[in-house]
Amino acid sequence: MERTLEHFQSRTDLAVEERERFEDDDVEISGVSIEEEFDEETEIKVTRVMITTEKGAKAMGKPKGTYITLEAPNMSVPDEDYHREISAALAKQISQLLPKNKDEQSILIVGLGNREITPDSLGPDVVGNLLITRHIVEEYGKLALGRDKINKISGIVPGVMAQTGMEASEIVRGIVDETKPDYVIAIDALAARSTRRLNRTIQIADTGIHPGSGVGNHRNGLTEKSLGVPVIAIGVPTVVDAATIVNDTMENLIEAMEQSNQLKGIGNTLNLFNATEKHQLIRELIAPHLNGMFVTPKDIDETIKRIGFTISEALNMALQP
C-alpha cells in the first residue's frame, strides 16, 4: 500500500506546532496569521494562531478559528507562586475567547479523558477542583453565594467509551439538551510533536475538540455544530509518540555531527532533509514495533495534579471575576 507523507507526520494537537512545520520549510500560509507576546518577568510566551479561510484550514489540518498557546518553561515545577501567575495569565486568555452575549451565563465544563490513566486524567482533575455553582443558584438563588451576579457553572466527567459504551459527545449532547448551557468548555490531555512542550504548554481554542485525535484514536467531536452551543477547548500535551523522541534525539545528533570534523559531512547531508522527510525516515526505521507507542514523563502523577489545579483556578478566575 502506498503511504503518503501525512501518514508519517508526528501526531500533534497543537496549532502552533502545525504552523511551525510550515515555517521550517519557509512557507507562508494564506489565511493563517500569527501573533506572539512574551512576558520577560514570568517567562510566559503567548502565541495566537488565527485561521481565517478554508484554504488556511485545509493547509493546517484544523478548523477555522483562534488557537491560543501559552508556554511556560517552569510549568511542571512545584512553585505555587509561579502557578498563580500562570493561572492569572491563562484566565486573561480564556476571557478573550468567551462569548459575551449576556451578563450572567450558564457554562458546562466537560472533563474529557480516563481518570484511571494518569496522562489522560487532566480533564477529570480540572473538574474536580472547580467552583460548581449551578445547583446552589437554582436552589437558593445567587445571593446564597454572596454575589449580586454569578455564572451558573456545572461540570461533568463523561469517561471514555471503554467505560461507558457511549461516545463522550453523546453524553455531553444529552446534558446540553437537558440543561441548555450558553456554552461548553472542554478540557482534555493532548499530544505534542516536541518533547520540550510536554506539560509546559496550554492551548485554548474556540473551535471545539476531537477527543483522542492526537493519539490516533478519533472520536466524534465536541463542537458548536454537534452540540448547538459554542465550545471552548483547553488542553495540555501530556504525551509524545516514539517517533518524536527519536526525532528530537536525531536533531541533537545532527547538531553534534556538524561540529565534528570527522562527521560534519554526514551531519550536513542529514540536515538537508526537511522536518516531514525526517519524520518519514524515522517512522520507516522504527516501524512497526514502536509506531503505536506513546511516552509520558515519570513524574506525571504530581504534574497532572498541579497543572489540573492551575487550570481550574484560571477557570474560576475567568468565569467568576
PDB file of C-alpha atoms in Angstrom:
ATOM      1  CA  MET A   1       0.000   0.000   0.000  1.00  0.00           C
ATOM      2  CA  GLU A   2       1.362   3.414  -0.929  1.00  0.00           C
ATOM      3  CA  ARG A   3       1.887   5.716   2.027  1.00  0.00           C
ATOM      4  CA  THR A   4       1.551   9.478   1.852  1.00  0.00           C
ATOM      5  CA  LEU A   5       3.716  11.985   3.741  1.00  0.00           C
ATOM      6  CA  GLU A   6       0.749  12.697   6.028  1.00  0.00           C
ATOM      7  CA  HIS A   7       0.982   9.112   7.255  1.00  0.00           C
ATOM      8  CA  PHE A   8       4.437   9.821   8.630  1.00  0.00           C
ATOM      9  CA  GLN A   9       3.860  13.190  10.254  1.00  0.00           C
ATOM     10  CA  SER A  10       4.270  13.164  14.029  1.00  0.00           C
ATOM     11  CA  ARG A  11       0.951  13.453  15.764  1.00  0.00           C
ATOM     12  CA  THR A  12       0.169  16.761  17.442  1.00  0.00           C
ATOM     13  CA  ASP A  13      -2.908  18.558  18.706  1.00  0.00           C
ATOM     14  CA  LEU A  14      -1.150  21.932  18.864  1.00  0.00           C
ATOM     15  CA  ALA A  15      -1.908  24.503  16.163  1.00  0.00           C
ATOM     16  CA  VAL A  16       1.358  26.309  16.921  1.00  0.00           C
ATOM     17  CA  GLU A  17       3.296  23.154  16.018  1.00  0.00           C
ATOM     18  CA  GLU A  18       1.408  22.786  12.740  1.00  0.00           C
ATOM     19  CA  ARG A  19       2.327  26.395  11.952  1.00  0.00           C
ATOM     20  CA  GLU A  20       5.987  25.741  12.807  1.00  0.00           C
ATOM     21  CA  ARG A  21       6.038  22.862  10.345  1.00  0.00           C
ATOM     22  CA  PHE A  22       5.492  25.354   7.526  1.00  0.00           C
ATOM     23  CA  GLU A  23       7.980  27.826   8.992  1.00  0.00           C
ATOM     24  CA  ASP A  24      10.656  25.109   8.919  1.00  0.00           C
ATOM     25  CA  ASP A  25      10.011  24.736   5.192  1.00  0.00           C
ATOM     26  CA  ASP A  26       9.956  28.550   4.774  1.00  0.00           C
ATOM     27  CA  VAL A  27       6.353  28.504   3.520  1.00  0.00           C
ATOM     28  CA  GLU A  28       3.738  31.204   4.081  1.00  0.00           C
ATOM     29  CA  ILE A  29       0.126  30.047   4.518  1.00  0.00           C
ATOM     30  CA  SER A  30      -2.659  32.141   3.060  1.00  0.00           C
ATOM     31  CA  GLY A  31      -5.453  32.642   5.579  1.00  0.00           C
ATOM     32  CA  VAL A  32      -3.282  31.940   8.631  1.00  0.00           C
ATOM     33  CA  SER A  33      -1.843  34.694  10.804  1.00  0.00           C
ATOM     34  CA  ILE A  34       0.231  34.528  13.970  1.00  0.00           C
ATOM     35  CA  GLU A  35       0.819  36.912  16.881  1.00  0.00           C
ATOM     36  CA  GLU A  36       3.312  36.454  19.700  1.00  0.00           C
ATOM     37  CA  GLU A  37       3.957  38.143  23.023  1.00  0.00           C
ATOM     38  CA  PHE A  38       6.469  37.359  25.767  1.00  0.00           C
ATOM     39  CA  ASP A  39       6.486  38.363  29.429  1.00  0.00           C
ATOM     40  CA  GLU A  40      10.145  38.544  30.469  1.00  0.00           C
ATOM     41  CA  GLU A  41       9.299  38.593  34.175  1.00  0.00           C
ATOM     42  CA  THR A  42       7.252  35.375  34.184  1.00  0.00           C
ATOM     43  CA  GLU A  43       8.861  33.866  31.045  1.00  0.00           C
ATOM     44  CA  ILE A  44       5.372  33.113  29.734  1.00  0.00           C
ATOM     45  CA  LYS A  45       5.036  33.179  25.955  1.00  0.00           C
ATOM     46  CA  VAL A  46       1.615  33.551  24.335  1.00  0.00           C
ATOM     47  CA  THR A  47       1.127  32.667  20.673  1.00  0.00           C
ATOM     48  CA  ARG A  48      -2.126  33.267  18.779  1.00  0.00           C
ATOM     49  CA  VAL A  49      -2.693  31.342  15.566  1.00  0.00           C
ATOM     50  CA  MET A  50      -5.737  32.605  13.674  1.00  0.00           C
ATOM     51  CA  ILE A  51      -7.096  30.531  10.787  1.00  0.00           C
ATOM     52  CA  THR A  52      -9.451  32.747   8.797  1.00  0.00           C
ATOM     53  CA  THR A  53     -10.062  30.915   5.491  1.00  0.00           C
ATOM     54  CA  GLU A  54     -10.947  27.422   4.316  1.00  0.00           C
ATOM     55  CA  LYS A  55      -7.657  27.287   2.426  1.00  0.00           C
ATOM     56  CA  GLY A  56      -5.760  28.007   5.611  1.00  0.00           C
ATOM     57  CA  ALA A  57      -7.819  25.422   7.488  1.00  0.00           C
ATOM     58  CA  LYS A  58      -7.026  22.762   4.885  1.00  0.00           C
ATOM     59  CA  ALA A  59      -3.313  23.551   4.965  1.00  0.00           C
ATOM     60  CA  MET A  60      -3.201  23.431   8.768  1.00  0.00           C
ATOM     61  CA  GLY A  61      -5.476  20.422   9.079  1.00  0.00           C
ATOM     62  CA  LYS A  62      -7.574  22.289  11.662  1.00  0.00           C
ATOM     63  CA  PRO A  63     -10.929  24.132  11.585  1.00  0.00           C
ATOM     64  CA  LYS A  64     -11.141  27.896  11.158  1.00  0.00           C
ATOM     65  CA  GLY A  65     -10.817  29.724  14.451  1.00  0.00           C
ATOM     66  CA  THR A  66      -8.433  31.097  17.050  1.00  0.00           C
ATOM     67  CA  TYR A  67      -5.836  28.945  18.794  1.00  0.00           C
ATOM     68  CA  ILE A  68      -4.021  30.489  21.762  1.00  0.00           C
ATOM     69  CA  THR A  69      -0.934  28.725  23.095  1.00  0.00           C
ATOM     70  CA  LEU A  70       0.538  29.631  26.468  1.00  0.00           C
ATOM     71  CA  GLU A  71       4.047  28.287  27.058  1.00  0.00           C
ATOM     72  CA  ALA A  72       5.706  28.402  30.480  1.00  0.00           C
ATOM     73  CA  PRO A  73       9.047  26.554  30.792  1.00  0.00           C
ATOM     74  CA  ASN A  74       8.634  26.022  34.550  1.00  0.00           C
ATOM     75  CA  MET A  75       5.001  24.887  34.460  1.00  0.00           C
ATOM     76  CA  SER A  76       5.951  21.420  35.693  1.00  0.00           C
ATOM     77  CA  VAL A  77       7.933  22.844  38.642  1.00  0.00           C
ATOM     78  CA  PRO A  78       6.174  22.727  42.065  1.00  0.00           C
ATOM     79  CA  ASP A  79       6.225  26.511  42.635  1.00  0.00           C
ATOM     80  CA  GLU A  80       2.834  27.738  43.914  1.00  0.00           C
ATOM     81  CA  ASP A  81       3.571  31.430  43.317  1.00  0.00           C
ATOM     82  CA  TYR A  82       4.591  30.758  39.727  1.00  0.00           C
ATOM     83  CA  HIS A  83       1.483  28.671  39.119  1.00  0.00           C
ATOM     84  CA  ARG A  84      -0.670  31.545  40.373  1.00  0.00           C
ATOM     85  CA  GLU A  85       0.945  33.715  37.700  1.00  0.00           C
ATOM     86  CA  ILE A  86       0.178  31.053  35.090  1.00  0.00           C
ATOM     87  CA  SER A  87      -3.443  30.878  36.286  1.00  0.00           C
ATOM     88  CA  ALA A  88      -3.785  34.659  36.005  1.00  0.00           C
ATOM     89  CA  ALA A  89      -2.276  34.711  32.504  1.00  0.00           C
ATOM     90  CA  LEU A  90      -4.453  31.780  31.424  1.00  0.00           C
ATOM     91  CA  ALA A  91      -7.609  33.382  32.851  1.00  0.00           C
ATOM     92  CA  LYS A  92      -6.897  36.502  30.789  1.00  0.00           C
ATOM     93  CA  GLN A  93      -6.609  34.461  27.584  1.00  0.00           C
ATOM     94  CA  ILE A  94      -9.721  32.391  28.346  1.00  0.00           C
ATOM     95  CA  SER A  95     -11.728  35.567  28.943  1.00  0.00           C
ATOM     96  CA  GLN A  96     -10.852  36.820  25.464  1.00  0.00           C
ATOM     97  CA  LEU A  97     -12.492  33.779  23.839  1.00  0.00           C
ATOM     98  CA  LEU A  98     -15.619  33.558  25.972  1.00  0.00           C
ATOM     99  CA  PRO A  99     -18.924  34.573  24.354  1.00  0.00           C
ATOM    100  CA  LYS A 100     -20.240  37.763  25.945  1.00  0.00           C
ATOM    101  CA  ASN A 101     -23.893  37.737  24.922  1.00  0.00           C
ATOM    102  CA  LYS A 102     -25.231  38.470  28.432  1.00  0.00           C
ATOM    103  CA  ASP A 103     -24.081  39.368  31.940  1.00  0.00           C
ATOM    104  CA  GLU A 104     -24.875  36.081  33.667  1.00  0.00           C
ATOM    105  CA  GLN A 105     -24.304  32.835  31.831  1.00  0.00           C
ATOM    106  CA  SER A 106     -24.671  29.111  32.266  1.00  0.00           C
ATOM    107  CA  ILE A 107     -21.478  27.183  31.483  1.00  0.00           C
ATOM    108  CA  LEU A 108     -20.956  23.425  31.289  1.00  0.00           C
ATOM    109  CA  ILE A 109     -17.373  22.273  31.980  1.00  0.00           C
ATOM    110  CA  VAL A 110     -16.531  18.877  30.481  1.00  0.00           C
ATOM    111  CA  GLY A 111     -13.524  16.945  31.799  1.00  0.00           C
ATOM    112  CA  LEU A 112     -12.585  14.576  28.980  1.00  0.00           C
ATOM    113  CA  GLY A 113     -10.313  11.589  29.476  1.00  0.00           C
ATOM    114  CA  ASN A 114      -9.856   8.448  31.526  1.00  0.00           C
ATOM    115  CA  ARG A 115      -9.489   9.043  35.252  1.00  0.00           C
ATOM    116  CA  GLU A 116      -7.743   5.652  35.599  1.00  0.00           C
ATOM    117  CA  ILE A 117      -4.895   6.541  33.206  1.00  0.00           C
ATOM    118  CA  THR A 118      -2.770   9.318  34.674  1.00  0.00           C
ATOM    119  CA  PRO A 119      -1.634  11.094  31.463  1.00  0.00           C
ATOM    120  CA  ASP A 120      -5.274  11.129  30.337  1.00  0.00           C
ATOM    121  CA  SER A 121      -6.769  12.302  33.635  1.00  0.00           C
ATOM    122  CA  LEU A 122      -6.252  16.053  33.223  1.00  0.00           C
ATOM    123  CA  GLY A 123      -9.914  16.770  32.386  1.00  0.00           C
ATOM    124  CA  PRO A 124     -11.333  14.898  35.402  1.00  0.00           C
ATOM    125  CA  ASP A 125      -8.755  16.563  37.686  1.00  0.00           C
ATOM    126  CA  VAL A 126      -9.737  20.044  36.498  1.00  0.00           C
ATOM    127  CA  VAL A 127     -13.460  19.439  37.010  1.00  0.00           C
ATOM    128  CA  GLY A 128     -12.744  18.083  40.489  1.00  0.00           C
ATOM    129  CA  ASN A 129     -11.250  21.439  41.540  1.00  0.00           C
ATOM    130  CA  LEU A 130     -13.846  23.772  40.015  1.00  0.00           C
ATOM    131  CA  LEU A 131     -16.224  26.072  41.855  1.00  0.00           C
ATOM    132  CA  ILE A 132     -19.552  24.471  40.862  1.00  0.00           C
ATOM    133  CA  THR A 133     -22.464  26.858  41.363  1.00  0.00           C
ATOM    134  CA  ARG A 134     -25.444  25.836  39.205  1.00  0.00           C
ATOM    135  CA  HIS A 135     -27.173  23.717  41.846  1.00  0.00           C
ATOM    136  CA  ILE A 136     -26.770  26.397  44.532  1.00  0.00           C
ATOM    137  CA  VAL A 137     -28.044  29.229  42.327  1.00  0.00           C
ATOM    138  CA  GLU A 138     -31.032  27.211  41.124  1.00  0.00           C
ATOM    139  CA  GLU A 139     -31.932  26.001  44.631  1.00  0.00           C
ATOM    140  CA  TYR A 140     -31.227  29.044  46.781  1.00  0.00           C
ATOM    141  CA  GLY A 141     -30.525  31.943  44.420  1.00  0.00           C
ATOM    142  CA  LYS A 142     -27.287  33.796  43.700  1.00  0.00           C
ATOM    143  CA  LEU A 143     -27.407  35.723  46.993  1.00  0.00           C
ATOM    144  CA  ALA A 144     -26.678  32.416  48.756  1.00  0.00           C
ATOM    145  CA  LEU A 145     -23.152  32.790  47.422  1.00  0.00           C
ATOM    146  CA  GLY A 146     -22.952  36.395  48.489  1.00  0.00           C
ATOM    147  CA  ARG A 147     -22.850  37.761  44.954  1.00  0.00           C
ATOM    148  CA  ASP A 148     -25.109  40.095  43.003  1.00  0.00           C
ATOM    149  CA  LYS A 149     -24.013  38.499  39.728  1.00  0.00           C
ATOM    150  CA  ILE A 150     -22.777  34.964  39.273  1.00  0.00           C
ATOM    151  CA  ASN A 151     -22.446  32.495  36.422  1.00  0.00           C
ATOM    152  CA  LYS A 152     -24.042  29.083  36.766  1.00  0.00           C
ATOM    153  CA  ILE A 153     -21.220  26.539  36.481  1.00  0.00           C
ATOM    154  CA  SER A 154     -21.886  22.817  36.085  1.00  0.00           C
ATOM    155  CA  GLY A 155     -19.391  20.034  35.433  1.00  0.00           C
ATOM    156  CA  ILE A 156     -19.348  16.513  34.034  1.00  0.00           C
ATOM    157  CA  VAL A 157     -16.713  13.801  33.559  1.00  0.00           C
ATOM    158  CA  PRO A 158     -18.237  11.583  30.830  1.00  0.00           C
ATOM    159  CA  GLY A 159     -15.473   8.965  30.904  1.00  0.00           C
ATOM    160  CA  VAL A 160     -14.368   7.050  27.820  1.00  0.00           C
ATOM    161  CA  MET A 161     -16.154   4.607  25.552  1.00  0.00           C
ATOM    162  CA  ALA A 162     -14.453   1.582  27.121  1.00  0.00           C
ATOM    163  CA  GLN A 163     -16.007   2.540  30.467  1.00  0.00           C
ATOM    164  CA  THR A 164     -19.477   3.663  29.370  1.00  0.00           C
ATOM    165  CA  GLY A 165     -20.124   2.117  25.960  1.00  0.00           C
ATOM    166  CA  MET A 166     -21.020   5.599  24.729  1.00  0.00           C
ATOM    167  CA  GLU A 167     -19.188   8.373  22.924  1.00  0.00           C
ATOM    168  CA  ALA A 168     -18.374  11.311  25.184  1.00  0.00           C
ATOM    169  CA  SER A 169     -20.101  13.502  22.600  1.00  0.00           C
ATOM    170  CA  GLU A 170     -23.353  11.514  23.015  1.00  0.00           C
ATOM    171  CA  ILE A 171     -23.322  12.006  26.779  1.00  0.00           C
ATOM    172  CA  VAL A 172     -22.481  15.694  26.558  1.00  0.00           C
ATOM    173  CA  ARG A 173     -25.086  16.314  23.848  1.00  0.00           C
ATOM    174  CA  GLY A 174     -27.770  14.821  26.097  1.00  0.00           C
ATOM    175  CA  ILE A 175     -26.690  17.038  29.001  1.00  0.00           C
ATOM    176  CA  VAL A 176     -26.640  20.127  26.775  1.00  0.00           C
ATOM    177  CA  ASP A 177     -30.150  19.357  25.517  1.00  0.00           C
ATOM    178  CA  GLU A 178     -31.398  18.977  29.096  1.00  0.00           C
ATOM    179  CA  THR A 179     -29.567  21.807  30.920  1.00  0.00           C
ATOM    180  CA  LYS A 180     -29.220  24.255  27.990  1.00  0.00           C
ATOM    181  CA  PRO A 181     -25.919  25.980  28.855  1.00  0.00           C
ATOM    182  CA  ASP A 182     -24.853  29.102  26.962  1.00  0.00           C
ATOM    183  CA  TYR A 183     -21.578  27.409  26.040  1.00  0.00           C
ATOM    184  CA  VAL A 184     -19.337  24.453  26.853  1.00  0.00           C
ATOM    185  CA  ILE A 185     -15.699  24.385  27.958  1.00  0.00           C
ATOM    186  CA  ALA A 186     -13.968  21.054  27.328  1.00  0.00           C
ATOM    187  CA  ILE A 187     -10.633  20.092  28.918  1.00  0.00           C
ATOM    188  CA  ASP A 188      -8.517  17.254  27.577  1.00  0.00           C
ATOM    189  CA  ALA A 189      -4.973  15.886  27.514  1.00  0.00           C
ATOM    190  CA  LEU A 190      -3.204  16.410  24.173  1.00  0.00           C
ATOM    191  CA  ALA A 191      -0.283  15.017  22.209  1.00  0.00           C
ATOM    192  CA  ALA A 192       2.695  17.140  21.135  1.00  0.00           C
ATOM    193  CA  ARG A 193       5.293  16.928  18.386  1.00  0.00           C
ATOM    194  CA  SER A 194       8.082  18.248  20.625  1.00  0.00           C
ATOM    195  CA  THR A 195       9.209  16.881  23.983  1.00  0.00           C
ATOM    196  CA  ARG A 196      10.029  20.413  25.187  1.00  0.00           C
ATOM    197  CA  ARG A 197       6.305  21.237  25.193  1.00  0.00           C
ATOM    198  CA  LEU A 198       5.280  18.293  27.395  1.00  0.00           C
ATOM    199  CA  ASN A 199       3.450  19.639  30.471  1.00  0.00           C
ATOM    200  CA  ARG A 200       4.747  23.143  29.692  1.00  0.00           C
ATOM    201  CA  THR A 201       2.101  24.273  27.215  1.00  0.00           C
ATOM    202  CA  ILE A 202      -1.609  25.076  27.418  1.00  0.00           C
ATOM    203  CA  GLN A 203      -3.707  25.503  24.275  1.00  0.00           C
ATOM    204  CA  ILE A 204      -7.068  27.285  24.207  1.00  0.00           C
ATOM    205  CA  ALA A 205      -9.230  27.161  21.078  1.00  0.00           C
ATOM    206  CA  ASP A 206     -12.691  28.398  20.134  1.00  0.00           C
ATOM    207  CA  THR A 207     -13.200  25.559  17.633  1.00  0.00           C
ATOM    208  CA  GLY A 208     -14.140  22.726  19.984  1.00  0.00           C
ATOM    209  CA  ILE A 209     -12.247  19.481  20.361  1.00  0.00           C
ATOM    210  CA  HIS A 210     -11.984  15.947  18.960  1.00  0.00           C
ATOM    211  CA  PRO A 211     -11.106  13.592  21.843  1.00  0.00           C
ATOM    212  CA  GLY A 212      -8.228  11.189  21.163  1.00  0.00           C
ATOM    213  CA  SER A 213      -7.215  12.682  17.808  1.00  0.00           C
ATOM    214  CA  GLY A 214      -3.619  13.305  18.884  1.00  0.00           C
ATOM    215  CA  VAL A 215      -3.035   9.613  19.614  1.00  0.00           C
ATOM    216  CA  GLY A 216      -4.841   8.384  16.509  1.00  0.00           C
ATOM    217  CA  ASN A 217      -7.998   7.410  18.404  1.00  0.00           C
ATOM    218  CA  HIS A 218     -10.583   9.533  16.624  1.00  0.00           C
ATOM    219  CA  ARG A 219     -13.935  10.121  18.333  1.00  0.00           C
ATOM    220  CA  ASN A 220     -16.874  12.337  17.490  1.00  0.00           C
ATOM    221  CA  GLY A 221     -16.022  15.932  18.236  1.00  0.00           C
ATOM    222  CA  LEU A 222     -17.445  18.368  20.745  1.00  0.00           C
ATOM    223  CA  THR A 223     -18.091  21.373  18.524  1.00  0.00           C
ATOM    224  CA  GLU A 224     -20.696  24.079  18.084  1.00  0.00           C
ATOM    225  CA  LYS A 225     -22.042  22.136  15.113  1.00  0.00           C
ATOM    226  CA  SER A 226     -22.501  18.907  17.094  1.00  0.00           C
ATOM    227  CA  LEU A 227     -23.744  20.440  20.379  1.00  0.00           C
ATOM    228  CA  GLY A 228     -25.583  23.538  19.191  1.00  0.00           C
ATOM    229  CA  VAL A 229     -23.664  25.891  21.528  1.00  0.00           C
ATOM    230  CA  PRO A 230     -20.147  27.410  21.313  1.00  0.00           C
ATOM    231  CA  VAL A 231     -17.350  25.154  22.586  1.00  0.00           C
ATOM    232  CA  ILE A 232     -14.062  26.378  24.065  1.00  0.00           C
ATOM    233  CA  ALA A 233     -11.330  23.723  24.253  1.00  0.00           C
ATOM    234  CA  ILE A 234      -8.443  23.737  26.740  1.00  0.00           C
ATOM    235  CA  GLY A 235      -5.677  21.162  26.569  1.00  0.00           C
ATOM    236  CA  VAL A 236      -2.175  20.322  27.752  1.00  0.00           C
ATOM    237  CA  PRO A 237       0.174  17.957  25.879  1.00  0.00           C
ATOM    238  CA  THR A 238       0.991  15.115  28.264  1.00  0.00           C
ATOM    239  CA  VAL A 239       2.326  12.527  25.783  1.00  0.00           C
ATOM    240  CA  VAL A 240       4.522  12.281  22.689  1.00  0.00           C
ATOM    241  CA  ASP A 241       4.861   9.349  20.328  1.00  0.00           C
ATOM    242  CA  ALA A 242       8.050   7.316  19.928  1.00  0.00           C
ATOM    243  CA  ALA A 243       8.923   8.953  16.604  1.00  0.00           C
ATOM    244  CA  THR A 244       9.004  12.360  18.300  1.00  0.00           C
ATOM    245  CA  ILE A 245      11.567  11.205  20.865  1.00  0.00           C
ATOM    246  CA  VAL A 246      13.733   9.664  18.143  1.00  0.00           C
ATOM    247  CA  ASN A 247      13.390  12.822  16.047  1.00  0.00           C
ATOM    248  CA  ASP A 248      14.466  15.085  18.931  1.00  0.00           C
ATOM    249  CA  THR A 249      17.456  12.808  19.522  1.00  0.00           C
ATOM    250  CA  MET A 250      18.258  12.895  15.810  1.00  0.00           C
ATOM    251  CA  GLU A 251      18.237  16.710  15.809  1.00  0.00           C
ATOM    252  CA  ASN A 252      20.759  16.732  18.670  1.00  0.00           C
ATOM    253  CA  LEU A 253      22.866  14.122  16.880  1.00  0.00           C
ATOM    254  CA  ILE A 254      22.916  16.156  13.654  1.00  0.00           C
ATOM    255  CA  GLU A 255      23.958  19.266  15.586  1.00  0.00           C
ATOM    256  CA  ALA A 256      26.806  17.323  17.238  1.00  0.00           C
ATOM    257  CA  MET A 257      27.894  15.875  13.865  1.00  0.00           C
ATOM    258  CA  GLU A 258      28.074  19.314  12.273  1.00  0.00           C
ATOM    259  CA  GLN A 259      30.535  20.376  14.967  1.00  0.00           C
ATOM    260  CA  SER A 260      32.766  17.340  14.399  1.00  0.00           C
ATOM    261  CA  ASN A 261      35.460  17.417  11.708  1.00  0.00           C
ATOM    262  CA  GLN A 262      35.089  13.684  11.037  1.00  0.00           C
ATOM    263  CA  LEU A 263      31.267  13.598  10.913  1.00  0.00           C
ATOM    264  CA  LYS A 264      30.476  17.053   9.509  1.00  0.00           C
ATOM    265  CA  GLY A 265      29.686  15.656   6.044  1.00  0.00           C
ATOM    266  CA  ILE A 266      27.115  13.204   7.392  1.00  0.00           C
ATOM    267  CA  GLY A 267      25.540  15.894   9.558  1.00  0.00           C
ATOM    268  CA  ASN A 268      25.273  18.312   6.651  1.00  0.00           C
ATOM    269  CA  THR A 269      23.684  15.620   4.490  1.00  0.00           C
ATOM    270  CA  LEU A 270      21.041  14.734   7.110  1.00  0.00           C
ATOM    271  CA  ASN A 271      20.311  18.414   7.626  1.00  0.00           C
ATOM    272  CA  LEU A 272      19.202  18.678   4.001  1.00  0.00           C
ATOM    273  CA  PHE A 273      16.047  16.755   4.925  1.00  0.00           C
ATOM    274  CA  ASN A 274      13.066  18.916   5.904  1.00  0.00           C
ATOM    275  CA  ALA A 275      11.029  18.165   9.037  1.00  0.00           C
ATOM    276  CA  THR A 276       8.476  15.956   7.226  1.00  0.00           C
ATOM    277  CA  GLU A 277      11.183  13.930   5.470  1.00  0.00           C
ATOM    278  CA  LYS A 278      12.998  13.367   8.767  1.00  0.00           C
ATOM    279  CA  HIS A 279       9.793  12.109  10.380  1.00  0.00           C
ATOM    280  CA  GLN A 280       9.207   9.838   7.403  1.00  0.00           C
ATOM    281  CA  LEU A 281      12.697   8.383   7.702  1.00  0.00           C
ATOM    282  CA  ILE A 282      12.310   7.836  11.438  1.00  0.00           C
ATOM    283  CA  ARG A 283       8.905   6.170  11.142  1.00  0.00           C
ATOM    284  CA  GLU A 284      10.245   3.835   8.461  1.00  0.00           C
ATOM    285  CA  LEU A 285      13.142   2.882  10.734  1.00  0.00           C
ATOM    286  CA  ILE A 286      11.077   2.218  13.867  1.00  0.00           C
ATOM    287  CA  ALA A 287       8.065   0.617  12.140  1.00  0.00           C
ATOM    288  CA  PRO A 288       6.191  -1.481  13.008  1.00  0.00           C
ATOM    289  CA  HIS A 289       7.248  -2.104  16.603  1.00  0.00           C
ATOM    290  CA  LEU A 290       7.273   1.422  18.076  1.00  0.00           C
ATOM    291  CA  ASN A 291       4.795   3.300  15.877  1.00  0.00           C
ATOM    292  CA  GLY A 292       1.965   2.854  18.390  1.00  0.00           C
ATOM    293  CA  MET A 293       3.996   3.757  21.469  1.00  0.00           C
ATOM    294  CA  PHE A 294       3.327   6.957  23.431  1.00  0.00           C
ATOM    295  CA  VAL A 295       5.575   8.204  26.232  1.00  0.00           C
ATOM    296  CA  THR A 296       4.980  10.465  29.221  1.00  0.00           C
ATOM    297  CA  PRO A 297       7.367  11.844  31.921  1.00  0.00           C
ATOM    298  CA  LYS A 298       7.974   9.749  35.038  1.00  0.00           C
ATOM    299  CA  ASP A 299       6.627  12.443  37.398  1.00  0.00           C
ATOM    300  CA  ILE A 300       3.316  12.661  35.526  1.00  0.00           C
ATOM    301  CA  ASP A 301       1.202  11.907  38.652  1.00  0.00           C
ATOM    302  CA  GLU A 302       2.198  15.044  40.543  1.00  0.00           C
ATOM    303  CA  THR A 303       2.439  17.110  37.371  1.00  0.00           C
ATOM    304  CA  ILE A 304      -1.134  16.373  36.301  1.00  0.00           C
ATOM    305  CA  LYS A 305      -2.477  17.260  39.763  1.00  0.00           C
ATOM    306  CA  ARG A 306      -0.521  20.527  39.761  1.00  0.00           C
ATOM    307  CA  ILE A 307      -1.458  21.610  36.241  1.00  0.00           C
ATOM    308  CA  GLY A 308      -5.058  20.487  36.716  1.00  0.00           C
ATOM    309  CA  PHE A 309      -5.336  22.745  39.767  1.00  0.00           C
ATOM    310  CA  THR A 310      -3.688  25.614  37.855  1.00  0.00           C
ATOM    311  CA  ILE A 311      -6.243  25.351  35.030  1.00  0.00           C
ATOM    312  CA  SER A 312      -9.183  25.060  37.425  1.00  0.00           C
ATOM    313  CA  GLU A 313      -8.034  28.205  39.251  1.00  0.00           C
ATOM    314  CA  ALA A 314      -7.784  30.020  35.899  1.00  0.00           C
ATOM    315  CA  LEU A 315     -11.332  28.941  35.037  1.00  0.00           C
ATOM    316  CA  ASN A 316     -12.609  30.034  38.447  1.00  0.00           C
ATOM    317  CA  MET A 317     -10.988  33.443  37.917  1.00  0.00           C
ATOM    318  CA  ALA A 318     -12.251  33.802  34.328  1.00  0.00           C
ATOM    319  CA  LEU A 319     -15.806  32.597  34.938  1.00  0.00           C
ATOM    320  CA  GLN A 320     -16.421  34.288  38.297  1.00  0.00           C
ATOM    321  CA  PRO A 321     -14.464  37.573  38.094  1.00  0.00           C
TER     322      PRO A 321
END
